[in-house]
Coordinates of C-alpha atoms and ligand atoms in Angstrom, one line a residue:
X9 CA 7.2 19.4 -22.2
X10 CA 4.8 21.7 -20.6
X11 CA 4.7 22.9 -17.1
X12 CA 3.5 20.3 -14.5
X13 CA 1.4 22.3 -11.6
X14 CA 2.3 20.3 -8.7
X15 CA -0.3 20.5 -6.0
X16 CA 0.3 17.4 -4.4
X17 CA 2.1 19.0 -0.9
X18 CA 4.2 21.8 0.1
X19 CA 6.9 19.4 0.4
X20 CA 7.8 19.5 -3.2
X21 CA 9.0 23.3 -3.1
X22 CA 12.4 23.5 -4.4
X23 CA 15.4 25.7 -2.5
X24 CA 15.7 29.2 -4.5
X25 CA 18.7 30.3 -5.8
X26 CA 19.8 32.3 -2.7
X27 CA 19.2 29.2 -0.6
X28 CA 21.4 27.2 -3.1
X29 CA 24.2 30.3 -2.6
X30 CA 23.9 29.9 0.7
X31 CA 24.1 26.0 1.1
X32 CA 27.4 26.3 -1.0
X33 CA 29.3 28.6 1.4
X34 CA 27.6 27.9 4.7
X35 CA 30.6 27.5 7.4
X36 CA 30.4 23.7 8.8
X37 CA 32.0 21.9 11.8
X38 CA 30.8 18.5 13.3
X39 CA 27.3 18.7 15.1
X40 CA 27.3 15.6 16.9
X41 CA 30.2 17.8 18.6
X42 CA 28.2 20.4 18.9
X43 CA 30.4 22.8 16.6
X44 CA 29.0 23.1 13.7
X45 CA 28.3 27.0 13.9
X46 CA 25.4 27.7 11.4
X47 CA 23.0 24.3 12.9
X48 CA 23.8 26.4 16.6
X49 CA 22.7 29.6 14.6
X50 CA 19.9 27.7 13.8
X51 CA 18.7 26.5 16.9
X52 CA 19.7 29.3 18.8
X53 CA 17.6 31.4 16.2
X54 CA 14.9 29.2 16.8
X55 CA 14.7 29.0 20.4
X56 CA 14.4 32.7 20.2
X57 CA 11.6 33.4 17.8
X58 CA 9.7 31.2 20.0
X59 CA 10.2 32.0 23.7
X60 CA 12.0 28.4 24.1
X61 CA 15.0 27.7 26.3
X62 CA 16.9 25.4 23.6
X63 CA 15.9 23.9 19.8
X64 CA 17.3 21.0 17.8
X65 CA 17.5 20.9 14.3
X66 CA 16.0 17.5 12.8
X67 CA 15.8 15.7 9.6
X68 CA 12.5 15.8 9.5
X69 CA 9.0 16.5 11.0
X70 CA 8.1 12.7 11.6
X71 CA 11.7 12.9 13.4
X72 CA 11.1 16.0 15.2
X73 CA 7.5 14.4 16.4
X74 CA 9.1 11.4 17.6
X75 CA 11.8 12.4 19.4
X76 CA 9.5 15.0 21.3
X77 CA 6.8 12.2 22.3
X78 CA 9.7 9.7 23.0
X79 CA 11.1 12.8 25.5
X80 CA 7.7 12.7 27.4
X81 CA 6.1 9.0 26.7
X82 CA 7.8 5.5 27.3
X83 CA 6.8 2.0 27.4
X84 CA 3.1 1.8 28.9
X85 CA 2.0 5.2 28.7
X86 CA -0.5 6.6 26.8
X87 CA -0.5 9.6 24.4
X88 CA -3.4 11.5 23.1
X89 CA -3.8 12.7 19.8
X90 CA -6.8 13.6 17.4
X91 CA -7.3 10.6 15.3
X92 CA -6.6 11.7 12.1
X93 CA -3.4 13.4 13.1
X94 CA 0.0 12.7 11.4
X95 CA 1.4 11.4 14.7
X96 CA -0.9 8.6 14.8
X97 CA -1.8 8.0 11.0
X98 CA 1.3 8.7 8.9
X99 CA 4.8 8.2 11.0
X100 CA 4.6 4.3 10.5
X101 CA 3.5 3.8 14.4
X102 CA 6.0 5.8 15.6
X103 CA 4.7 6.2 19.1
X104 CA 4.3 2.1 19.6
X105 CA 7.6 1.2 18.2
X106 CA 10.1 4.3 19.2
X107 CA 9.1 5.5 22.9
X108 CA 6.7 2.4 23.2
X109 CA 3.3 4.1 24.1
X110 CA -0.1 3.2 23.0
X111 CA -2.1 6.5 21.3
X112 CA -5.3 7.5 22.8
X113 CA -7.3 8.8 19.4
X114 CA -9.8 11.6 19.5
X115 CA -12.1 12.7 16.8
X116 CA -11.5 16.7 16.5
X117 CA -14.0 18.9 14.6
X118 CA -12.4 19.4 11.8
X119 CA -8.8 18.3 13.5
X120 CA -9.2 20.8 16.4
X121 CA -9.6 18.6 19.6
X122 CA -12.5 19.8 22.3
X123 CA -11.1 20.5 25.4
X124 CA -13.7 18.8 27.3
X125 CA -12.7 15.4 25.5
X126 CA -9.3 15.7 26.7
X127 CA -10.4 16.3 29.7
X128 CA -12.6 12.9 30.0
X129 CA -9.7 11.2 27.9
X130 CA -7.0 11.5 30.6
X131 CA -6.8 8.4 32.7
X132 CA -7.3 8.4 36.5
X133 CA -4.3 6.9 38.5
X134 CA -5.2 3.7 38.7
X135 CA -3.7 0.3 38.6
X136 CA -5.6 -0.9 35.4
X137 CA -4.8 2.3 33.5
X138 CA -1.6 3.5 31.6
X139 CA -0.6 7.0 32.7
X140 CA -1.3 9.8 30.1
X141 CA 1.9 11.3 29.6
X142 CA 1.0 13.6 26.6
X143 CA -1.1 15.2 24.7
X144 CA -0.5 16.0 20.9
X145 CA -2.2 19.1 18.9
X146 CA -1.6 19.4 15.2
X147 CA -1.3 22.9 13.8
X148 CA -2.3 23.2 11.0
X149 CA -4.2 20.1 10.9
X150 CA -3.4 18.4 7.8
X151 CA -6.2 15.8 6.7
X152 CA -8.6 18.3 8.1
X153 CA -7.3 20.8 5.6
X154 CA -4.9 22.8 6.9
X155 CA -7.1 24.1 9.7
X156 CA -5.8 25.6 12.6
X157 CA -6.5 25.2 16.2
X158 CA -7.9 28.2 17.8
X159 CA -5.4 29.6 20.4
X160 CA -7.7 30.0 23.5
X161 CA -8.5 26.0 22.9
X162 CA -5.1 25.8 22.6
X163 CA -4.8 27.2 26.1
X164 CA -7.5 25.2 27.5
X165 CA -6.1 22.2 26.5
X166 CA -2.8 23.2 28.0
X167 CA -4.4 24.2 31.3
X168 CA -6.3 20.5 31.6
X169 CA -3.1 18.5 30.4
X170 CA -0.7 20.2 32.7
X171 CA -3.0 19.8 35.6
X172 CA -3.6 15.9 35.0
X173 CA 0.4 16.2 34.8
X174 CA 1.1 15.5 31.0
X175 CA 2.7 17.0 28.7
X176 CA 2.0 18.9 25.5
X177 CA 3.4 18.5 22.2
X178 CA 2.5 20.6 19.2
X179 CA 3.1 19.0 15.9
X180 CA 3.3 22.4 13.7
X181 CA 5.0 21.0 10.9
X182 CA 2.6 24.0 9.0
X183 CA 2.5 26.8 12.2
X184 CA 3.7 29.4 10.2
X185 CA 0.6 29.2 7.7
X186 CA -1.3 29.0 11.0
X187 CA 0.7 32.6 12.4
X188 CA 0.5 34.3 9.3
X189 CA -3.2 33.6 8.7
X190 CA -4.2 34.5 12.3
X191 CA -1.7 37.1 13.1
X192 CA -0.9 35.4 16.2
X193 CA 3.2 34.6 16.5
X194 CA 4.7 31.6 16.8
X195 CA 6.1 32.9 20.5
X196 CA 2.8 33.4 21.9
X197 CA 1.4 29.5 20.2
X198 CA 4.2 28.2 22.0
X199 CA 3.7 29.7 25.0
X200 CA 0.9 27.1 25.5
X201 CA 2.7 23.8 24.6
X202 CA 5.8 22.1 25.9
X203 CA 7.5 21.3 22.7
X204 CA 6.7 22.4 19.0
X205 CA 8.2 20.6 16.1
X206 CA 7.9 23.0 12.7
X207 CA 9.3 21.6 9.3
X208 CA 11.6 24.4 7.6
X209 CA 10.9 22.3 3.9
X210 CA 7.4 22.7 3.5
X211 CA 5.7 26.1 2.6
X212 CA 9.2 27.6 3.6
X213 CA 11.3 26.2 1.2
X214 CA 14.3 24.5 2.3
X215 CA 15.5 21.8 0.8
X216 CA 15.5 19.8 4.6
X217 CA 14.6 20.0 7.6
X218 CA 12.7 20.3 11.3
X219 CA 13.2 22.4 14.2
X220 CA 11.9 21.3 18.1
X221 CA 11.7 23.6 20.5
X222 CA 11.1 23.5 24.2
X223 CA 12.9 23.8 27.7
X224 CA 16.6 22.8 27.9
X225 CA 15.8 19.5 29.9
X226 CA 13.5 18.1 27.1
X227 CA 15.6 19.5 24.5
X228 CA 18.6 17.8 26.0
X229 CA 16.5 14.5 26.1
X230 CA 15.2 14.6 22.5
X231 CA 18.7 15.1 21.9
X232 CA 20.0 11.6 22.2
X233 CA 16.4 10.4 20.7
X234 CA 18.0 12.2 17.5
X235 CA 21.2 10.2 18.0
X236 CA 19.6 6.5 18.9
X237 CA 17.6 7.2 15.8
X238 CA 20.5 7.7 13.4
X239 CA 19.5 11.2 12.8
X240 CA 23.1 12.8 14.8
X241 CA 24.0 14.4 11.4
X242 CA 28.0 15.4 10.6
X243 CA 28.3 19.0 8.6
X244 CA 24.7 19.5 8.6
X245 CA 25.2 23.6 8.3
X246 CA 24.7 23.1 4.9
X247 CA 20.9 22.3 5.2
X248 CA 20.4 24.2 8.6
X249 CA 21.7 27.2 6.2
X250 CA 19.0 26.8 3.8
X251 CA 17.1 26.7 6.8
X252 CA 18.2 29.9 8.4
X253 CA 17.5 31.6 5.2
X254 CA 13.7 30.2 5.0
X255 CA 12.7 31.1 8.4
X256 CA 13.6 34.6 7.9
X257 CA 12.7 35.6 4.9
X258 CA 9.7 32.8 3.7
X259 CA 7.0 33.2 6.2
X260 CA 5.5 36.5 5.5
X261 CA 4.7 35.0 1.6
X262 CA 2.8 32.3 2.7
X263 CA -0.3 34.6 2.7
X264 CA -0.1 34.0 -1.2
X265 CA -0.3 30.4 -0.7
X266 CA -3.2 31.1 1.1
X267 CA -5.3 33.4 -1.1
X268 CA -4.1 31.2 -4.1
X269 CA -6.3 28.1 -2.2
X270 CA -9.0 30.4 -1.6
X271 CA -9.0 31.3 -5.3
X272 CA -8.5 27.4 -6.3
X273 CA -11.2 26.4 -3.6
X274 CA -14.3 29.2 -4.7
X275 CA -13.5 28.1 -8.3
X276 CA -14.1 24.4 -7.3
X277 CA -17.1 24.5 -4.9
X278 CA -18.6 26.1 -8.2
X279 CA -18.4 23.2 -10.0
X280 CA -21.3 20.6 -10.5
X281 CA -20.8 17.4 -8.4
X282 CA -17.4 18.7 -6.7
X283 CA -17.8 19.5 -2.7
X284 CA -15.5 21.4 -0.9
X285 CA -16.3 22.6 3.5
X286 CA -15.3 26.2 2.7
X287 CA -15.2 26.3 6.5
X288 CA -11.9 23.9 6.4
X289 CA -10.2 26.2 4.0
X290 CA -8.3 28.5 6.1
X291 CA -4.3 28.2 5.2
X292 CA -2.7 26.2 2.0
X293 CA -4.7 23.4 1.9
X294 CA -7.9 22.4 0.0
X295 CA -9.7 19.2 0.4
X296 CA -12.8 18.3 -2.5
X297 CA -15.1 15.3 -2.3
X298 CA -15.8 13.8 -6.4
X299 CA -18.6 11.6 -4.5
X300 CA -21.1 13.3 -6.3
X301 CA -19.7 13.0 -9.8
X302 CA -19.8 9.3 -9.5
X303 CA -15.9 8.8 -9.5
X304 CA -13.2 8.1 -7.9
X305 CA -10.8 10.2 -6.5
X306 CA -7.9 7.7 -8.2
X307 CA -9.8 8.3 -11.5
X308 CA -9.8 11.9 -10.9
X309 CA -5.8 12.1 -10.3
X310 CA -5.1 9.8 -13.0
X311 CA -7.1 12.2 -15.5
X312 CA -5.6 15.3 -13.9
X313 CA -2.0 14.1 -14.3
X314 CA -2.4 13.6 -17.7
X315 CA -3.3 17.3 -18.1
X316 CA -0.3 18.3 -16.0
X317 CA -1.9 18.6 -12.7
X318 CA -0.7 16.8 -9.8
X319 CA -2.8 16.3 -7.0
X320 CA -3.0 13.7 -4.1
X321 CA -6.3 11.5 -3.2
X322 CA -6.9 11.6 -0.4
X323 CA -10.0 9.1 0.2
X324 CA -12.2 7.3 -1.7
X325 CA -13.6 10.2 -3.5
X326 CA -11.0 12.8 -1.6
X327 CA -9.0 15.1 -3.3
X328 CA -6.0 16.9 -2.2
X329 CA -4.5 20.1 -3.3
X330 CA -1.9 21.8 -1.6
X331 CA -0.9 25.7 -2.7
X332 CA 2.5 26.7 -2.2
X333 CA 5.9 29.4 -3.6
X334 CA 6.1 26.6 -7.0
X335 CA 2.5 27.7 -8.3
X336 CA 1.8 30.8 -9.3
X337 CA -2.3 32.6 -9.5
X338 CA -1.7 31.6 -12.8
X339 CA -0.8 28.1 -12.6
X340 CA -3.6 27.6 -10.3
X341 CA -6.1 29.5 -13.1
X342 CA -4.7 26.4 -15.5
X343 CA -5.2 23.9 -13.0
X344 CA -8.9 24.8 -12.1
X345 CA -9.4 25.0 -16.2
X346 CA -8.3 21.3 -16.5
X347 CA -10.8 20.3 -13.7
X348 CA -13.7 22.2 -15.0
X349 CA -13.0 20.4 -18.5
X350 CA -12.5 16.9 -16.6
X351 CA -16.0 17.3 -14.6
X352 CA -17.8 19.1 -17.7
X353 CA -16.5 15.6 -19.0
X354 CA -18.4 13.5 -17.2
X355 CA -21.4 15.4 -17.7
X356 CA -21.8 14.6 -21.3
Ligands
PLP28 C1 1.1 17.7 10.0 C2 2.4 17.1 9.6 N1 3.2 16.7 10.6 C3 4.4 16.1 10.3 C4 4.8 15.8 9.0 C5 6.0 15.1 8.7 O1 7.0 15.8 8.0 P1 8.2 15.0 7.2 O2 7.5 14.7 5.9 O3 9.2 16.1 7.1 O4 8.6 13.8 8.0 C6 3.9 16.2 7.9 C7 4.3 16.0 6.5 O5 3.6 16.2 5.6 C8 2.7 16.8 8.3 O6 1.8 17.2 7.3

């Protein structure tokens, strides 16, 4: 069977070889004890790299997310977030059912929130209003496409939150294709949140797994937020090894990822009747609109898998491909080959 070019997320990378060596002999001990030795290598690693008294390794971004907002925000508070954030739209009303919170949605420009709507968004003390206990940035942004928030909004947003007295939580399940594509490290980006939650299996590579970072107190608090949610894991240094393995040696590589959605992005604006804001294309993710062709983005998928290309929709006429270690320049050459054929198609 030929090769299927899977573009549908950075989540389907599979763990190299090395990682797979390294899973088999990782040394284990019980976590929920605190003593297993490579998850403490882990988050001590972690806490490190980004200037963070204490991390805890997760089982996944929507869990590191939740247990970070549930640290911050309980019953009757309110959390910000940008409205198309995966805090509010994809992690099953996580913030109503887990710390009980309502969410406070902002439209961003293209996912980056404006300071100056924070700002009016956060609620007076008053006895009709819920307390705004938090505010949530997503870097990258993913339905935006993978744009990234600038760091001096970053710091704005910071400055107004912490003196209204909330919180700030950055969901960077994708920060490291936001610090290799800016040069800016993950240390300094942290320096202007609270927490961070990073995933270690997407554009990494490891088979499983989250990080959250912040001060020991919160840390300690999104602890037992881990363990009420059933995610207190046993001899869980065989995924944090994985882990350790991705975070130092899979970040720099991402800048392929990067120029390979460039490449797949230029090649598709080109094409009659397919749309794409060059202006959103800044890491590993590229978002088209079909509108114009007169399809659907469902049609589109369906025809594309049948080729061999996988890709998500994202919309009505939305498409979305994500670039990442599994696809090569050259599998990304045979993907754009298979969508010039589908739209020359439709043109007949
Ligand atoms: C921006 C963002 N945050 C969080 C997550 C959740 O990660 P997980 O799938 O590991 O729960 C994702 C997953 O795609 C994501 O894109």
């Amino acid at each position: 069977m030929a090769k299927r070019i899977d573009l549908r997320s950075d989540t389907v990378t599979k763990p190299t070889e090395e990682m797979r060596r390294l899973m088999a002999k990782a040394e284990v001990g019980d976590d929920v004890y605190g003593e297993d030795p490579t998850v403490n290598r882990l988050e001590e690693l972690a806490a490190h790299m980004f200037g963070k008294e204490a991390a805890l390794f997760v089982t996944s971004g929507t869990q590191g997310n939740q247990v970070a907002i549930a640290s911050f925000a309980g019953r009757g508070d309110e959390v910000i977030a940008e409205a198309e954030s995966h805090v509010f739209f994809y992690e099953a009303a996580g913030i109503s059912a887990i710390a009980g919170a309502q969410t406070r949605q902002i439209p961003g420009d293209r996912g980056v929130l404006r300071p100056a709507d924070v700002r009016q968004a956060i609620r007076n003390k008053d006895i009709h209003q819920p307390r705004t206990a938090l505010v949530c940035i997503e870097n990258t942004h993913n339905r935006a496409g993978g744009t990234i928030t600038p760091i001096a909004t970053l710091q704005e947003i910071h400055e107004i939150a912490h003196a209204a007295g909330a919180a700030v939580h950055m969901d960077g399940a994708r920060l490291f294709n936001a610090v290799v594509a800016t040069g800016i490290g993950e240390r300094e980006w942290a320096s202007h949140v609270d927490t961070v939650q990073f995933c270690l299996s997407k554009g990494l590579g490891a088979p499983v797994g989250s990080l959250v970072v912040g001060s020991r107190e919160v840390i300690d608090r999104a602890r037992v937020w881990r363990k009420r949610l059933g995610g207190g894991m046993r001899q869980a240094g065989v995924l944090a090894a994985p882990g350790l393995w991705a975070l130092t040696n899979m970040v720099e590589r991402l800048a392929d990822d990067h120029a390979n959605a460039r490449h797949l992005a230029e090649q598709l604006v080109a094409m009659s009747g397919v749309r794409v804001d060059m202006e959103t294309v800044q890491t590993n993710i590229v978002i088209c609109d079909v509108e114009d062709t007169g399809r659907t983005a469902d049609e589109f998928v369906g025809a594309l898998r049948r080729d061999g290309v996988l890709a998500s929709a994202f919309g009505p006429t939305q498409i979305r491909f994500v670039t990442h270690k599994d696809v090569s320049r050259s599998d990304i050459d045979t993907a754009v080959s298979v969508m010039a054929k589908l739209v020359a198609s439709l043109r007949r």
